[in-house]
Short mmCIF file of C-alpha atoms in Angstrom, two decimals:
data_model
loop_
_atom_site.label_atom_id
_atom_site.label_comp_id
_atom_site.label_asym_id
_atom_site.label_seq_id
_atom_site.Cartn_x
_atom_site.Cartn_y
_atom_site.Cartn_z
CA CYS G 6 0.00 0.00 0.00
CA VAL G 7 1.37 3.43 -0.99
CA GLY G 8 0.48 6.04 1.58
CA GLY G 9 1.78 9.04 -0.37
CA THR G 10 4.54 10.37 -2.58
CA ILE G 11 7.15 12.92 -1.51
CA ASP G 12 9.06 15.52 -3.50
CA GLY G 13 10.17 19.12 -3.35
CA ILE G 14 9.54 22.33 -5.25
CA LEU G 15 11.28 25.70 -5.10
CA VAL G 16 9.11 28.57 -3.89
CA TRP G 17 10.64 31.47 -5.83
CA ILE G 18 11.41 34.65 -3.86
CA PRO G 19 13.53 37.75 -4.53
CA LYS G 20 16.93 37.90 -2.84
CA PRO G 21 16.11 38.52 0.83
CA SER G 22 17.67 41.49 2.58
CA ILE G 23 20.48 40.96 5.05
CA LYS G 24 18.14 42.00 7.84
CA GLU G 25 15.47 39.50 6.85
CA ALA G 26 18.02 36.70 6.47
CA LYS G 27 19.38 37.42 9.94
CA CYS G 28 15.84 37.28 11.33
CA VAL G 29 15.64 33.61 10.35
CA GLY G 30 19.20 32.91 11.49
CA VAL G 31 21.01 32.35 8.18
CA ASP G 32 22.81 34.39 5.52
CA GLN G 33 21.38 35.36 2.14
CA GLN G 34 23.16 32.61 0.19
CA LYS G 35 21.23 29.92 2.08
CA PHE G 36 18.22 30.94 -0.02
CA PHE G 37 20.02 30.64 -3.36
CA CYS G 38 19.38 27.52 -5.42
CA ALA G 39 22.32 27.17 -7.82
CA ARG G 40 20.59 24.46 -9.87
CA LYS G 41 17.70 26.80 -10.70
CA ASN G 42 19.66 30.08 -10.47
CA LYS G 43 16.94 31.50 -8.23
CA PHE G 44 16.46 32.51 -4.62
CA GLY G 45 13.73 30.54 -2.93
CA LEU G 46 12.44 28.23 -0.23
CA ASN G 47 12.66 24.44 -0.32
CA CYS G 48 9.08 23.17 -0.02
CA GLN G 49 8.69 19.46 0.76
CA ALA G 50 5.25 17.98 0.25
CA VAL G 51 3.43 14.65 0.45
CA CYS G 52 0.35 13.99 -1.69
CA ASP G 53 -2.14 11.19 -2.32
CA VAL G 54 -3.05 9.64 -5.66
CA ARG G 55 -5.51 12.43 -6.49
CA GLY G 56 -3.01 15.21 -5.80
CA ARG G 57 -4.30 16.30 -2.39
CA PHE G 58 -1.49 17.50 -0.17
CA LEU G 59 -1.26 15.42 2.99
CA ASP G 60 1.64 17.34 4.48
CA ILE G 61 3.81 20.34 3.58
CA SER G 62 7.04 21.50 5.19
CA ILE G 63 8.95 24.72 4.45
CA VAL G 64 11.84 25.02 6.88
CA HIS G 65 14.92 25.47 4.66
CA GLY G 66 16.15 27.84 1.99
CA GLY G 67 16.65 26.96 -1.65
CA SER G 68 20.28 25.91 -1.18
CA SER G 69 19.27 22.90 0.93
CA SER G 70 18.96 19.43 -0.55
CA ASP G 71 15.69 17.53 -0.44
CA VAL G 72 17.34 15.03 1.89
CA LEU G 73 18.18 17.64 4.52
CA ALA G 74 14.88 19.52 4.09
CA PHE G 75 12.83 16.35 4.55
CA GLU G 76 14.84 15.10 7.52
CA LYS G 77 14.20 18.40 9.31
CA SER G 78 10.45 18.23 8.69
CA GLU G 79 7.89 17.32 11.34
CA ARG G 80 6.62 14.50 9.10
CA HIS G 81 10.03 12.80 9.11
CA THR G 82 10.29 13.22 12.87
CA SER G 83 6.86 11.75 13.52
CA LEU G 84 7.50 8.78 11.22
CA TRP G 85 10.84 8.14 12.90
CA ARG G 86 9.27 8.21 16.38
CA GLN G 87 6.44 5.85 15.45
CA CYS G 88 8.92 3.21 14.21
CA ILE G 89 6.31 1.38 12.11
CA PRO G 90 7.93 -1.94 11.09
CA GLU G 91 6.10 -2.11 7.76
CA LEU G 92 6.91 1.50 6.84
CA ARG G 93 9.37 2.08 4.02
CA LEU G 94 10.43 5.45 2.64
CA HIS G 95 11.58 4.71 -0.86
CA GLY G 96 12.60 7.12 -3.58
CA ASN G 97 14.99 5.87 -6.22
CA SER G 98 14.10 3.56 -9.06
CA LEU G 99 16.39 0.82 -10.35
CA PRO G 100 19.06 2.07 -12.80
CA ASN G 101 19.94 0.62 -16.20
CA THR G 102 16.92 -1.59 -16.76
CA THR G 103 15.78 -2.50 -20.27
CA GLY G 104 12.97 -4.96 -19.83
CA GLY G 105 11.99 -7.76 -17.49
CA PRO G 106 10.67 -7.61 -13.92
CA LYS G 107 12.91 -4.71 -12.89
CA ASP G 108 11.70 -2.58 -15.78
CA ASN G 109 8.09 -3.44 -14.94
CA TYR G 110 8.77 -2.41 -11.35
CA ASN G 111 10.29 0.90 -12.50
CA TYR G 112 7.16 1.67 -14.50
CA PHE G 113 4.80 1.28 -11.54
CA HIS G 114 7.29 3.04 -9.29
CA SER G 115 7.30 6.04 -11.66
CA GLN G 116 3.49 6.03 -11.74
CA CYS G 117 3.54 6.57 -7.99
CA ARG G 118 6.24 9.23 -7.98
CA ILE G 119 4.67 11.21 -10.79
CA ARG G 120 1.64 12.00 -8.62
CA ILE G 121 3.51 14.60 -6.59
CA GLU G 122 4.74 16.31 -9.76
CA CYS G 123 1.15 16.39 -11.02
CA ALA G 124 0.08 17.90 -7.69
CA PHE G 125 2.68 20.64 -7.97
CA GLY G 126 1.62 21.23 -11.58
CA MET G 127 -2.02 21.69 -10.59
CA LEU G 128 -1.04 23.92 -7.67
CA VAL G 129 0.95 26.42 -9.75
CA GLN G 130 -1.56 26.25 -12.59
CA HIS G 131 -4.36 27.37 -10.28
CA TRP G 132 -2.26 29.93 -8.39
CA GLY G 133 -0.03 31.67 -10.90
CA ILE G 134 1.82 33.68 -8.25
CA LEU G 135 3.84 30.52 -7.54
CA ARG G 136 5.26 30.64 -11.06
CA MET G 137 7.06 33.92 -10.44
CA ALA G 138 9.11 35.54 -7.70
CA MET G 139 7.09 36.73 -4.74
CA PRO G 140 6.54 40.50 -4.55
CA LYS G 141 9.26 42.26 -2.53
CA GLY G 142 6.81 43.42 0.10
CA ILE G 143 5.98 39.86 1.19
CA SER G 144 8.27 38.59 3.95
CA ILE G 145 9.57 35.04 4.18
CA LYS G 146 7.18 34.31 7.04
CA LYS G 147 4.20 35.57 5.06
CA THR G 148 5.36 33.69 1.96
CA ILE G 149 5.33 30.41 3.89
CA ALA G 150 1.88 31.20 5.31
CA MET G 151 0.58 32.02 1.82
CA VAL G 152 1.90 28.78 0.29
CA LEU G 153 0.26 26.77 3.07
CA ALA G 154 -3.01 28.63 2.50
CA LEU G 155 -2.89 28.02 -1.26
CA ALA G 156 -2.20 24.33 -0.62
CA LYS G 157 -5.36 24.16 1.51
CA LEU G 158 -7.34 25.90 -1.24
CA HIS G 159 -5.86 23.40 -3.70
CA ILE G 160 -7.26 20.55 -1.60
CA PHE G 161 -10.63 22.34 -1.34
CA CYS G 162 -10.81 22.71 -5.13
CA ILE G 163 -10.12 19.02 -5.69
CA ASP G 164 -12.68 17.98 -3.09
CA SER G 165 -15.28 20.41 -4.44
CA VAL G 166 -14.99 19.83 -8.17
CA ASP G 167 -13.61 16.30 -8.45
CA GLY G 168 -15.04 14.75 -11.58
CA THR G 169 -16.09 18.07 -13.15
CA THR G 170 -14.34 20.68 -15.27
CA GLY G 171 -12.55 22.16 -12.27
CA VAL G 172 -11.24 25.66 -11.69
CA PRO G 173 -10.61 27.72 -14.86
CA ASN G 174 -6.87 28.08 -15.41
CA ASN G 175 -6.55 29.49 -18.91
CA LEU G 176 -7.60 33.05 -18.18
CA ALA G 177 -5.82 35.30 -20.68
CA ALA G 178 -5.45 38.22 -18.27
CA VAL G 179 -3.84 36.04 -15.61
CA GLU G 180 -1.42 34.50 -18.09
CA GLN G 181 -0.49 37.93 -19.42
CA ASN G 182 0.21 39.21 -15.90
CA ILE G 183 2.45 36.25 -15.18
CA ALA G 184 4.32 36.58 -18.47
CA THR G 185 5.03 40.29 -17.95
CA ASN G 186 6.16 40.02 -14.32
CA GLU G 187 9.27 42.15 -13.75
CA PHE G 188 11.25 39.21 -12.38
CA GLY G 189 10.21 36.88 -15.18
CA SER G 190 8.11 33.76 -14.85
CA VAL G 191 8.30 29.99 -15.10
CA PRO G 192 6.43 28.33 -17.97
CA LEU G 193 4.28 25.26 -17.54
CA VAL G 194 5.62 22.39 -19.66
CA HIS G 195 3.20 19.69 -20.72
CA ASP G 196 4.28 16.28 -19.49
CA ALA G 197 2.82 13.54 -21.68
CA ALA G 198 3.44 10.88 -19.05
CA ALA G 199 1.80 12.91 -16.28
CA GLY G 200 -1.02 14.22 -18.43
CA VAL G 201 -0.69 17.70 -16.90
CA ALA G 202 1.57 20.73 -17.29
CA THR G 203 4.33 21.00 -14.70
CA PRO G 204 6.76 23.81 -13.70
CA GLN G 205 9.98 22.07 -14.70
CA ASP G 206 12.11 25.10 -13.77
CA LEU G 207 10.99 24.79 -10.14
CA LEU G 208 10.75 21.02 -9.66
CA ASN G 209 13.61 18.97 -8.20
CA ALA G 210 15.44 22.06 -6.99
CA GLY G 211 16.96 20.20 -4.05
CA ASN G 212 18.00 17.08 -5.93
CA HIS G 213 21.60 17.14 -4.68
CA PHE G 214 23.70 16.18 -1.67
CA ASP G 215 26.09 19.13 -1.45
CA ASP G 216 25.03 19.98 2.10
CA VAL G 217 25.31 16.39 3.36
CA PRO G 218 28.97 15.58 4.15
CA GLN G 219 30.32 12.48 2.46
CA ASP G 220 31.28 10.83 5.75
CA THR G 221 27.78 11.25 7.19
CA ARG G 222 25.76 10.06 4.23
CA ARG G 223 23.82 6.90 4.84
CA GLN G 224 25.47 3.90 3.27
CA ARG G 225 23.40 1.19 1.66
CA GLY G 226 22.51 -1.34 4.30
CA PRO G 227 21.93 -5.08 3.98
CA ALA G 228 19.57 -6.26 1.26
CA ALA G 229 16.95 -7.01 3.92
CA PHE G 230 16.55 -3.27 4.51
CA ASP G 231 16.08 -2.46 0.82
CA PRO G 232 12.34 -2.72 -0.01
CA ARG G 233 12.89 -3.02 -3.75
CA PRO G 234 13.52 -6.79 -3.93
CA SER G 235 10.26 -7.54 -2.15
CA LEU G 236 8.42 -5.01 -4.32
CA ILE G 237 9.87 -6.56 -7.49
CA ALA G 238 8.76 -9.98 -6.21
CA HIS G 239 5.25 -8.58 -5.75
CA VAL G 240 5.25 -7.26 -9.33
CA VAL G 241 6.27 -10.72 -10.58
CA SER G 242 3.80 -12.66 -8.41
CA THR G 243 0.87 -10.48 -9.54
CA ASN G 244 1.92 -10.57 -13.22
CA LEU G 245 2.14 -6.80 -13.45
CA THR G 246 3.80 -5.62 -16.66
CA ARG G 247 4.56 -2.31 -18.28
CA PRO G 248 1.77 -1.40 -20.76
CA ARG G 249 2.84 -1.77 -24.37
CA ARG G 250 2.01 1.84 -25.16
CA SER G 251 4.73 2.99 -22.75
CA ILE G 252 7.41 0.75 -24.24
CA GLN G 253 9.78 2.78 -26.39
#
C-alpha cells in the first residue's frame, strides 16, 4: 500500500535582505538555489493519488537538498518516532533496466512518484503567483503562510470539483500578468506521461547532496533493509507488466 509520494519544489522569492536573512538565522546565500539560479524556499510535500497535499514543510532555503529539508520536517520526525515496522520510505528507481521484472517495477514506481509532480503542476496552474518571484513586500514568514493557505485551497478545489471541469486556469489576463512580471516567470511544460503541465524550472530544486557531508551520508545497508527486492517480487507474483504503449 502506498500512503503518499514525496518531493520538493522551489518557492521562488527575490533575494532577501540581510536584515530578513538574519531574522531567520542564516545568511542570504542559504536561499540561493544554484541548480535553478533562483532565490527561494525548499518546499517538501506529500500527496495522495488524487493530488491532495497530505503534508507540507517549508523550513529550509533553496540551497538545501531535499534530503536535509525532509529530515528536518515534522513528518520525518513523527514517522521516525512511530517506528512502524512495515513502513518504508523509498525514492529511487532501479538504474539501467531495459525490460523484465525490474523494468516493470520501474514503470509502476514512476506512476507513484509522478503523482507529486502532477500535484505541484495543478497547484501552480491554479495559483499563478507561484510561477514567479514573490513581490518584494511579502516577507519570508508571510510567503510560507501564503503557500500553506494556497495548498489548503488546492485541496478544497479538488474535493469540491472532483469529476467536473474544475477551476478555470486558462484566463488570458492572468497568463499575461504572469508573463510580464518584472522578475520573469516559469512556464508550464506539458508532461505527456503525467497528463498535466508542470513547472519544470521549479521542480527537483533540491536534488543534490552538497550539504550532506560524504562521511555522514547513509550507506546502503543489507539487502533485507532495501524494499525493492520484495516489491519486485510482488510485481512478478501479480503478473504486473509495463503497458505496451509505454514501451519505447
